[in-house]
Amino acid sequence: MDSLESYLFIGLVLFCFGLYAVMTRRNGVAVLMGIELILNAANLNLVAFNRFGGLSEQLPGQVFALMVIVMAACEAAVALAIIINLYKTFQTIHIDEAREMRG
Amino acid sequence: MHTLTLYALIILFLPLASFVLQIFFGRLIGPRGVWLSVGAVAITLVLALTMLFSVVLGSPMEHYPELVWFSLGDFSLTLGFQLDNIAVVMLVIVALISGLVHLYSVEYMRGDVRYTRFFGYLGIFTFAMNGIVLAHSLLMMYVFWELVGLSSYLLIGHWFEKDSAADASKKAFLANRVGDIGMFIGIMLLWSVTGSFTFQGLYELVDVEGGNMFAGQMGLLSVAGVLVFMGAVGKSAQFPLHVWLPDAMEGPTPVSALIHAATMVAAGVYLTVRLFPILTPDALLFVASVGALTAVLGALIAISQTDIKRVLAYSTISQLGYMIMAVGMGAQQAAFFHLGTHAMFKGLLFLCSGSVIHALHHALEHTGDHETDPQDMRNMGGLRKRMPITYATMLIGALAISGVPLFSGFLSKDAILAGTLAFAQHHHQWWAILFPVAGFGAAAITAFYMFRLIFMTFHGKPAKAQVNRQVHEPSLVMTAPLMTLAALSFALFFTLPGINPLHAEGWFTKIIPQAENLTGYPELGVEHLEHGFHQAHSQAVRLSVGVAGSGILLAIAFYLLGWLDPKAWTQKLQRIGLYQLSRSKFYFDEIYDALLYRPFLWLTAKIAWLDWDLWDQRFIDGLGRGTVKVSDVSGWLDYHLLDQYVVDGLGRVVSWMGAVGRKVQTGRVQNYVLWALVGGILIVIVAANF
């Protein structure tokens, strides 16, 4: 089972779960979790391509994945702050309540 | 600047300064300020007299300063003075009469609503007249000519609350305009041939013995001369434009004195005297005929008038006819002489009549009588005892105008009559005799109606005894001018150092020589003319004393002693229609009314109909109405089609598209993510397949 396809398949499943969570959950925190899943699906892909793509000595995939993790941490911080503000404004964290931008 | 130029400038502009002062500051300074005007004219009199004395003492005045007003290419127009002997004498006459009239008006006009303004108008009148006297060119004279017209209009209409005064001022102005148009055409005709406006230039360029620019077209020069003379016909009230002068009596009496003696009517004679050298024999004959006709006509009308001022007005017309006739006969010196003497005694007569009217007016007011006309001689009579100074001075004036020896009128009239006799002897045609007949006839009639005036006013029984008791002599301010002018009506003042009362030789004839006609009249030159006058002189003296005496005797018989009954004779004359002719002034006003005014009014009414009813109402307004219609349609199209459908439709389309588009913007983040996903999938599909 040690092949590129199996990693990519797991990454795809992970991405799909994440996307599904982002698109269906009303809870802002759950949406954030979905986003984390998507990011980690991407990380899995990066690491897999690094291993099977013939660039294993330089480890660019791992480095990129680390960068994404750091960025994900930052994003989580910012996104949580947004959710707190959302709660302060609308007394809820359900994102479909915030529809001020409706045209 | 030359001293004489300075003098002339001061004489010219001081009365104008008086005008400006009285018009703009008159009310501010108050009634006492009019003495400033009197003083201004007095100064001009002193300056004019200074010049006159230097001329009389032997240095003839020949000073022609000029300055270029403007130049256009080769053409340049100059302003300047023609200071010669004639101008100096005229300046003295104007300043003297004007000064005395100013003085007289101080008392006469007292209490008038426009007291100070009246003096302002007198000032501009004097200014305008001085301008005419000093002008060195016809064009400059024309400018002041019009100013005289204007100021006469203002003064005649001084009491414009009276309709008759307002009408009279308009009539005077319009009658003068008729003459002035002819004058202007004449000036332009002279200029178009000679290229000169100045008298000196014209004298040079028209001289038959020099380079006459009219050579071969003397007819044109005759026409030009007659046209310029038209101006004099208007201003000097000659037939057929004399109708304005009697109506001008509506002005205050001092104005009448000024107009009749020194300013307005004198201007016409002055122009003719100036023009004499370039008038052709044909033009001169025309001038003489107009003058003779006017002299007789004026005298005939004066006989039957009852308004004291109108008698004097017609006598002025008659005397001006004399002067004009004299110029036409070639007796230009005599004409100017008569202008000078006439200024004195006619000014005197008018001021005397003013004194009578003034006294009677106040007496009537005092007795509470507002109906009686204080100018009608039938309401006078017996004033001799009440107003001795006025009586004495007016008698002197009447003697002078009638041509009685010892008085100035005798000398000048005699000179003119000698001129007519010489003319008749020189021309052998039958009609030449008409001129002396007219001259002597008018002289006889003049003597008759002047003494009729004296007797009706001062002698006999007073028409209203209780009014008569209230009449009294006016103050010295009014009688001083009378006495001054009465003194100047004696022959002595015009003949010094000569003292022969039958002969005009003296300072006047010395400084005003007989001018030479430059167009070849008469054929043998000026000496021939003077010789003729000399020959005719003694004959003229006898005849003129005869006619004046008979006129006076007839008046005495009619009005003083009652040997002949005026009423009976009036009826006799009425039966053959002569009395009505004279009484109604030969129907001139009626004829003009029927032949000129009414057709003219009819014509203007028709033209007004064309202009207003047809052109304005139908065409112009129709155009407006059409435009309104067109704009209504255009506005409907604009609003209902363009605005409602095209413009608003565009808006509605955009709004509909917006309404559709806005539905995409749900505001739900997850929707957006979904759309992004769909987009991503599409991109992948497209990228994979192409």
mmCIF file with all atom_site columns, C-alpha atoms in Angstrom, chain B residues 155-305:
data_model
loop_
_atom_site.group_PDB
_atom_site.id
_atom_site.type_symbol
_atom_site.label_atom_id
_atom_site.label_alt_id
_atom_site.label_comp_id
_atom_site.label_asym_id
_atom_site.label_entity_id
_atom_site.label_seq_id
_atom_site.pdbx_PDB_ins_code
_atom_site.Cartn_x
_atom_site.Cartn_y
_atom_site.Cartn_z
_atom_site.occupancy
_atom_site.B_iso_or_equiv
_atom_site.pdbx_formal_charge
_atom_site.auth_seq_id
_atom_site.auth_comp_id
_atom_site.auth_asym_id
_atom_site.auth_atom_id
_atom_site.pdbx_PDB_model_num
ATOM 1   C CA . LEU B 1 155 ? -37.261 128.994 -22.036 1.00 0.00 ? 155 LEU B CA 1
ATOM 2   C CA . ILE B 1 156 ? -40.461 129.235 -24.060 1.00 0.00 ? 156 ILE B CA 1
ATOM 3   C CA . GLY B 1 157 ? -41.662 126.161 -22.204 1.00 0.00 ? 157 GLY B CA 1
ATOM 4   C CA . HIS B 1 158 ? -40.582 127.564 -18.841 1.00 0.00 ? 158 HIS B CA 1
ATOM 5   C CA . TRP B 1 159 ? -44.168 127.507 -17.610 1.00 0.00 ? 159 TRP B CA 1
ATOM 6   C CA . PHE B 1 160 ? -44.762 124.074 -19.058 1.00 0.00 ? 160 PHE B CA 1
ATOM 7   C CA . GLU B 1 161 ? -47.704 123.468 -16.738 1.00 0.00 ? 161 GLU B CA 1
ATOM 8   C CA . LYS B 1 162 ? -49.654 125.573 -19.216 1.00 0.00 ? 162 LYS B CA 1
ATOM 9   C CA . ASP B 1 163 ? -50.463 123.469 -22.277 1.00 0.00 ? 163 ASP B CA 1
ATOM 10  C CA . SER B 1 164 ? -50.177 126.492 -24.510 1.00 0.00 ? 164 SER B CA 1
ATOM 11  C CA . ALA B 1 165 ? -46.593 127.102 -23.321 1.00 0.00 ? 165 ALA B CA 1
ATOM 12  C CA . ALA B 1 166 ? -45.619 123.470 -23.799 1.00 0.00 ? 166 ALA B CA 1
ATOM 13  C CA . ASP B 1 167 ? -47.146 123.497 -27.292 1.00 0.00 ? 167 ASP B CA 1
ATOM 14  C CA . ALA B 1 168 ? -45.454 126.773 -28.158 1.00 0.00 ? 168 ALA B CA 1
ATOM 15  C CA . SER B 1 169 ? -42.040 125.452 -27.149 1.00 0.00 ? 169 SER B CA 1
ATOM 16  C CA . LYS B 1 170 ? -42.539 122.366 -29.298 1.00 0.00 ? 170 LYS B CA 1
ATOM 17  C CA . LYS B 1 171 ? -43.748 124.478 -32.198 1.00 0.00 ? 171 LYS B CA 1
ATOM 18  C CA . ALA B 1 172 ? -40.721 126.748 -31.973 1.00 0.00 ? 172 ALA B CA 1
ATOM 19  C CA . PHE B 1 173 ? -38.385 123.789 -31.871 1.00 0.00 ? 173 PHE B CA 1
ATOM 20  C CA . LEU B 1 174 ? -40.000 121.989 -34.783 1.00 0.00 ? 174 LEU B CA 1
ATOM 21  C CA . ALA B 1 175 ? -40.325 125.074 -36.996 1.00 0.00 ? 175 ALA B CA 1
ATOM 22  C CA . ASN B 1 176 ? -36.644 125.713 -36.385 1.00 0.00 ? 176 ASN B CA 1
ATOM 23  C CA . ARG B 1 177 ? -35.762 122.134 -37.265 1.00 0.00 ? 177 ARG B CA 1
ATOM 24  C CA . VAL B 1 178 ? -37.337 122.565 -40.688 1.00 0.00 ? 178 VAL B CA 1
ATOM 25  C CA . GLY B 1 179 ? -34.999 125.441 -41.396 1.00 0.00 ? 179 GLY B CA 1
ATOM 26  C CA . ASP B 1 180 ? -32.032 123.732 -39.797 1.00 0.00 ? 180 ASP B CA 1
ATOM 27  C CA . ILE B 1 181 ? -32.288 120.711 -42.076 1.00 0.00 ? 181 ILE B CA 1
ATOM 28  C CA . GLY B 1 182 ? -32.038 122.989 -45.081 1.00 0.00 ? 182 GLY B CA 1
ATOM 29  C CA . MET B 1 183 ? -29.121 124.764 -43.458 1.00 0.00 ? 183 MET B CA 1
ATOM 30  C CA . PHE B 1 184 ? -27.291 121.508 -42.840 1.00 0.00 ? 184 PHE B CA 1
ATOM 31  C CA . ILE B 1 185 ? -27.774 120.329 -46.427 1.00 0.00 ? 185 ILE B CA 1
ATOM 32  C CA . GLY B 1 186 ? -26.522 123.732 -47.587 1.00 0.00 ? 186 GLY B CA 1
ATOM 33  C CA . ILE B 1 187 ? -23.420 123.489 -45.386 1.00 0.00 ? 187 ILE B CA 1
ATOM 34  C CA . MET B 1 188 ? -22.675 120.035 -46.747 1.00 0.00 ? 188 MET B CA 1
ATOM 35  C CA . LEU B 1 189 ? -23.216 121.244 -50.312 1.00 0.00 ? 189 LEU B CA 1
ATOM 36  C CA . LEU B 1 190 ? -20.725 124.055 -49.798 1.00 0.00 ? 190 LEU B CA 1
ATOM 37  C CA . TRP B 1 191 ? -18.281 121.654 -48.188 1.00 0.00 ? 191 TRP B CA 1
ATOM 38  C CA . SER B 1 192 ? -18.603 118.989 -50.866 1.00 0.00 ? 192 SER B CA 1
ATOM 39  C CA . VAL B 1 193 ? -17.492 121.490 -53.510 1.00 0.00 ? 193 VAL B CA 1
ATOM 40  C CA . THR B 1 194 ? -14.971 123.595 -51.601 1.00 0.00 ? 194 THR B CA 1
ATOM 41  C CA . GLY B 1 195 ? -13.921 121.220 -48.831 1.00 0.00 ? 195 GLY B CA 1
ATOM 42  C CA . SER B 1 196 ? -14.112 124.062 -46.329 1.00 0.00 ? 196 SER B CA 1
ATOM 43  C CA . PHE B 1 197 ? -16.439 124.911 -43.497 1.00 0.00 ? 197 PHE B CA 1
ATOM 44  C CA . THR B 1 198 ? -14.780 128.119 -42.351 1.00 0.00 ? 198 THR B CA 1
ATOM 45  C CA . PHE B 1 199 ? -16.047 131.508 -43.455 1.00 0.00 ? 199 PHE B CA 1
ATOM 46  C CA . GLN B 1 200 ? -12.539 132.634 -44.337 1.00 0.00 ? 200 GLN B CA 1
ATOM 47  C CA . GLY B 1 201 ? -12.011 129.481 -46.389 1.00 0.00 ? 201 GLY B CA 1
ATOM 48  C CA . LEU B 1 202 ? -15.322 129.878 -48.185 1.00 0.00 ? 202 LEU B CA 1
ATOM 49  C CA . TYR B 1 203 ? -14.689 133.549 -48.931 1.00 0.00 ? 203 TYR B CA 1
ATOM 50  C CA . GLU B 1 204 ? -11.372 132.567 -50.516 1.00 0.00 ? 204 GLU B CA 1
ATOM 51  C CA . LEU B 1 205 ? -12.627 129.582 -52.450 1.00 0.00 ? 205 LEU B CA 1
ATOM 52  C CA . VAL B 1 206 ? -15.770 131.211 -53.832 1.00 0.00 ? 206 VAL B CA 1
ATOM 53  C CA . ASP B 1 207 ? -14.265 134.523 -54.947 1.00 0.00 ? 207 ASP B CA 1
ATOM 54  C CA . VAL B 1 208 ? -15.004 134.965 -58.658 1.00 0.00 ? 208 VAL B CA 1
ATOM 55  C CA . GLU B 1 209 ? -11.855 136.968 -59.052 1.00 0.00 ? 209 GLU B CA 1
ATOM 56  C CA . GLY B 1 210 ? -9.729  134.271 -57.462 1.00 0.00 ? 210 GLY B CA 1
ATOM 57  C CA . GLY B 1 211 ? -10.094 130.566 -58.015 1.00 0.00 ? 211 GLY B CA 1
ATOM 58  C CA . ASN B 1 212 ? -13.847 130.165 -57.719 1.00 0.00 ? 212 ASN B CA 1
ATOM 59  C CA . MET B 1 213 ? -14.494 126.486 -57.095 1.00 0.00 ? 213 MET B CA 1
ATOM 60  C CA . PHE B 1 214 ? -18.089 126.938 -58.197 1.00 0.00 ? 214 PHE B CA 1
ATOM 61  C CA . ALA B 1 215 ? -17.018 128.306 -61.594 1.00 0.00 ? 215 ALA B CA 1
ATOM 62  C CA . GLY B 1 216 ? -19.434 127.013 -64.220 1.00 0.00 ? 216 GLY B CA 1
ATOM 63  C CA . GLN B 1 217 ? -21.955 125.862 -61.629 1.00 0.00 ? 217 GLN B CA 1
ATOM 64  C CA . MET B 1 218 ? -23.089 129.092 -60.056 1.00 0.00 ? 218 MET B CA 1
ATOM 65  C CA . GLY B 1 219 ? -26.582 127.640 -59.937 1.00 0.00 ? 219 GLY B CA 1
ATOM 66  C CA . LEU B 1 220 ? -25.338 125.134 -57.393 1.00 0.00 ? 220 LEU B CA 1
ATOM 67  C CA . LEU B 1 221 ? -23.860 127.932 -55.309 1.00 0.00 ? 221 LEU B CA 1
ATOM 68  C CA . SER B 1 222 ? -27.229 129.707 -55.436 1.00 0.00 ? 222 SER B CA 1
ATOM 69  C CA . VAL B 1 223 ? -28.944 126.573 -54.203 1.00 0.00 ? 223 VAL B CA 1
ATOM 70  C CA . ALA B 1 224 ? -26.376 126.109 -51.424 1.00 0.00 ? 224 ALA B CA 1
ATOM 71  C CA . GLY B 1 225 ? -26.764 129.746 -50.382 1.00 0.00 ? 225 GLY B CA 1
ATOM 72  C CA . VAL B 1 226 ? -30.550 129.511 -50.292 1.00 0.00 ? 226 VAL B CA 1
ATOM 73  C CA . LEU B 1 227 ? -30.350 126.268 -48.306 1.00 0.00 ? 227 LEU B CA 1
ATOM 74  C CA . VAL B 1 228 ? -28.054 127.727 -45.676 1.00 0.00 ? 228 VAL B CA 1
ATOM 75  C CA . PHE B 1 229 ? -30.346 130.757 -45.605 1.00 0.00 ? 229 PHE B CA 1
ATOM 76  C CA . MET B 1 230 ? -33.149 128.321 -44.710 1.00 0.00 ? 230 MET B CA 1
ATOM 77  C CA . GLY B 1 231 ? -31.584 128.147 -41.262 1.00 0.00 ? 231 GLY B CA 1
ATOM 78  C CA . ALA B 1 232 ? -31.969 131.896 -40.973 1.00 0.00 ? 232 ALA B CA 1
ATOM 79  C CA . VAL B 1 233 ? -35.580 131.639 -42.188 1.00 0.00 ? 233 VAL B CA 1
ATOM 80  C CA . GLY B 1 234 ? -36.292 129.342 -39.261 1.00 0.00 ? 234 GLY B CA 1
ATOM 81  C CA . LYS B 1 235 ? -34.356 131.170 -36.564 1.00 0.00 ? 235 LYS B CA 1
ATOM 82  C CA . SER B 1 236 ? -35.260 134.681 -37.679 1.00 0.00 ? 236 SER B CA 1
ATOM 83  C CA . ALA B 1 237 ? -38.911 133.766 -38.159 1.00 0.00 ? 237 ALA B CA 1
ATOM 84  C CA . GLN B 1 238 ? -39.149 134.608 -41.831 1.00 0.00 ? 238 GLN B CA 1
ATOM 85  C CA . PHE B 1 239 ? -42.039 133.648 -44.042 1.00 0.00 ? 239 PHE B CA 1
ATOM 86  C CA . PRO B 1 240 ? -43.049 130.781 -44.208 1.00 0.00 ? 240 PRO B CA 1
ATOM 87  C CA . LEU B 1 241 ? -41.546 129.609 -40.915 1.00 0.00 ? 241 LEU B CA 1
ATOM 88  C CA . HIS B 1 242 ? -42.537 132.698 -38.896 1.00 0.00 ? 242 HIS B CA 1
ATOM 89  C CA . VAL B 1 243 ? -45.438 130.923 -37.186 1.00 0.00 ? 243 VAL B CA 1
ATOM 90  C CA . TRP B 1 244 ? -43.471 129.944 -34.116 1.00 0.00 ? 244 TRP B CA 1
ATOM 91  C CA . LEU B 1 245 ? -42.512 133.453 -33.016 1.00 0.00 ? 245 LEU B CA 1
ATOM 92  C CA . PRO B 1 246 ? -45.927 134.813 -31.944 1.00 0.00 ? 246 PRO B CA 1
ATOM 93  C CA . ASP B 1 247 ? -46.604 131.575 -30.056 1.00 0.00 ? 247 ASP B CA 1
ATOM 94  C CA . ALA B 1 248 ? -43.246 131.946 -28.326 1.00 0.00 ? 248 ALA B CA 1
ATOM 95  C CA . MET B 1 249 ? -44.908 134.793 -26.400 1.00 0.00 ? 249 MET B CA 1
ATOM 96  C CA . GLU B 1 250 ? -46.029 132.058 -24.017 1.00 0.00 ? 250 GLU B CA 1
ATOM 97  C CA . GLY B 1 251 ? -42.574 132.259 -22.461 1.00 0.00 ? 251 GLY B CA 1
ATOM 98  C CA . PRO B 1 252 ? -41.869 134.784 -19.693 1.00 0.00 ? 252 PRO B CA 1
ATOM 99  C CA . THR B 1 253 ? -41.583 138.322 -21.060 1.00 0.00 ? 253 THR B CA 1
ATOM 100 C CA . PRO B 1 254 ? -37.839 138.737 -20.334 1.00 0.00 ? 254 PRO B CA 1
ATOM 101 C CA . VAL B 1 255 ? -37.288 135.671 -22.523 1.00 0.00 ? 255 VAL B CA 1
ATOM 102 C CA . SER B 1 256 ? -39.257 137.312 -25.300 1.00 0.00 ? 256 SER B CA 1
ATOM 103 C CA . ALA B 1 257 ? -37.060 140.358 -24.965 1.00 0.00 ? 257 ALA B CA 1
ATOM 104 C CA . LEU B 1 258 ? -33.944 138.209 -25.145 1.00 0.00 ? 258 LEU B CA 1
ATOM 105 C CA . ILE B 1 259 ? -35.189 136.150 -28.097 1.00 0.00 ? 259 ILE B CA 1
ATOM 106 C CA . HIS B 1 260 ? -36.399 139.169 -30.037 1.00 0.00 ? 260 HIS B CA 1
ATOM 107 C CA . ALA B 1 261 ? -33.598 141.561 -29.381 1.00 0.00 ? 261 ALA B CA 1
ATOM 108 C CA . ALA B 1 262 ? -30.306 139.813 -29.142 1.00 0.00 ? 262 ALA B CA 1
ATOM 109 C CA . THR B 1 263 ? -30.179 136.080 -29.241 1.00 0.00 ? 263 THR B CA 1
ATOM 110 C CA . MET B 1 264 ? -32.339 133.850 -31.292 1.00 0.00 ? 264 MET B CA 1
ATOM 111 C CA . VAL B 1 265 ? -33.823 135.870 -34.112 1.00 0.00 ? 265 VAL B CA 1
ATOM 112 C CA . ALA B 1 266 ? -30.670 137.949 -34.382 1.00 0.00 ? 266 ALA B CA 1
ATOM 113 C CA . ALA B 1 267 ? -28.775 134.739 -35.101 1.00 0.00 ? 267 ALA B CA 1
ATOM 114 C CA . GLY B 1 268 ? -30.518 134.311 -38.454 1.00 0.00 ? 268 GLY B CA 1
ATOM 115 C CA . VAL B 1 269 ? -29.734 137.841 -39.547 1.00 0.00 ? 269 VAL B CA 1
ATOM 116 C CA . TYR B 1 270 ? -26.178 137.465 -38.279 1.00 0.00 ? 270 TYR B CA 1
ATOM 117 C CA . LEU B 1 271 ? -25.762 134.307 -40.344 1.00 0.00 ? 271 LEU B CA 1
ATOM 118 C CA . THR B 1 272 ? -27.134 136.027 -43.436 1.00 0.00 ? 272 THR B CA 1
ATOM 119 C CA . VAL B 1 273 ? -24.802 138.964 -42.896 1.00 0.00 ? 273 VAL B CA 1
ATOM 120 C CA . ARG B 1 274 ? -21.857 136.564 -42.571 1.00 0.00 ? 274 ARG B CA 1
ATOM 121 C CA . LEU B 1 275 ? -23.025 134.670 -45.634 1.00 0.00 ? 275 LEU B CA 1
ATOM 122 C CA . PHE B 1 276 ? -23.602 137.752 -47.771 1.00 0.00 ? 276 PHE B CA 1
ATOM 123 C CA . PRO B 1 277 ? -20.216 137.643 -49.594 1.00 0.00 ? 277 PRO B CA 1
ATOM 124 C CA . ILE B 1 278 ? -20.897 134.196 -51.039 1.00 0.00 ? 278 ILE B CA 1
ATOM 125 C CA . LEU B 1 279 ? -24.583 134.598 -51.888 1.00 0.00 ? 279 LEU B CA 1
ATOM 126 C CA . THR B 1 280 ? -25.104 134.762 -55.641 1.00 0.00 ? 280 THR B CA 1
ATOM 127 C CA . PRO B 1 281 ? -27.341 137.447 -57.212 1.00 0.00 ? 281 PRO B CA 1
ATOM 128 C CA . ASP B 1 282 ? -30.078 134.836 -57.648 1.00 0.00 ? 282 ASP B CA 1
ATOM 129 C CA . ALA B 1 283 ? -29.840 133.735 -54.032 1.00 0.00 ? 283 ALA B CA 1
ATOM 130 C CA . LEU B 1 284 ? -29.829 137.373 -52.911 1.00 0.00 ? 284 LEU B CA 1
ATOM 131 C CA . LEU B 1 285 ? -32.988 138.044 -54.854 1.00 0.00 ? 285 LEU B CA 1
ATOM 132 C CA . PHE B 1 286 ? -34.616 135.112 -53.106 1.00 0.00 ? 286 PHE B CA 1
ATOM 133 C CA . VAL B 1 287 ? -33.426 136.394 -49.739 1.00 0.00 ? 287 VAL B CA 1
ATOM 134 C CA . ALA B 1 288 ? -34.726 139.870 -50.522 1.00 0.00 ? 288 ALA B CA 1
ATOM 135 C CA . SER B 1 289 ? -38.108 138.545 -51.611 1.00 0.00 ? 289 SER B CA 1
ATOM 136 C CA . VAL B 1 290 ? -38.524 136.479 -48.468 1.00 0.00 ? 290 VAL B CA 1
ATOM 137 C CA . GLY B 1 291 ? -37.535 139.493 -46.368 1.00 0.00 ? 291 GLY B CA 1
ATOM 138 C CA . ALA B 1 292 ? -39.868 141.910 -48.146 1.00 0.00 ? 292 ALA B CA 1
ATOM 139 C CA . LEU B 1 293 ? -42.800 139.516 -47.943 1.00 0.00 ? 293 LEU B CA 1
ATOM 140 C CA . THR B 1 294 ? -42.144 138.926 -44.241 1.00 0.00 ? 294 THR B CA 1
ATOM 141 C CA . ALA B 1 295 ? -41.817 142.642 -43.514 1.00 0.00 ? 295 ALA B CA 1
ATOM 142 C CA . VAL B 1 296 ? -45.203 143.452 -45.055 1.00 0.00 ? 296 VAL B CA 1
ATOM 143 C CA . LEU B 1 297 ? -46.936 140.356 -43.722 1.00 0.00 ? 297 LEU B CA 1
ATOM 144 C CA . GLY B 1 298 ? -45.749 140.873 -40.142 1.00 0.00 ? 298 GLY B CA 1
ATOM 145 C CA . ALA B 1 299 ? -46.757 144.533 -40.201 1.00 0.00 ? 299 ALA B CA 1
ATOM 146 C CA . LEU B 1 300 ? -50.216 143.787 -41.594 1.00 0.00 ? 300 LEU B CA 1
ATOM 147 C CA . ILE B 1 301 ? -50.918 141.170 -38.951 1.00 0.00 ? 301 ILE B CA 1
ATOM 148 C CA . ALA B 1 302 ? -49.672 143.424 -36.141 1.00 0.00 ? 302 ALA B CA 1
ATOM 149 C CA . ILE B 1 303 ? -52.353 146.044 -36.886 1.00 0.00 ? 303 ILE B CA 1
ATOM 150 C CA . SER B 1 304 ? -55.258 144.024 -35.570 1.00 0.00 ? 304 SER B CA 1
ATOM 151 C CA . GLN B 1 305 ? -53.715 142.100 -32.677 1.00 0.00 ? 305 GLN B CA 1
#
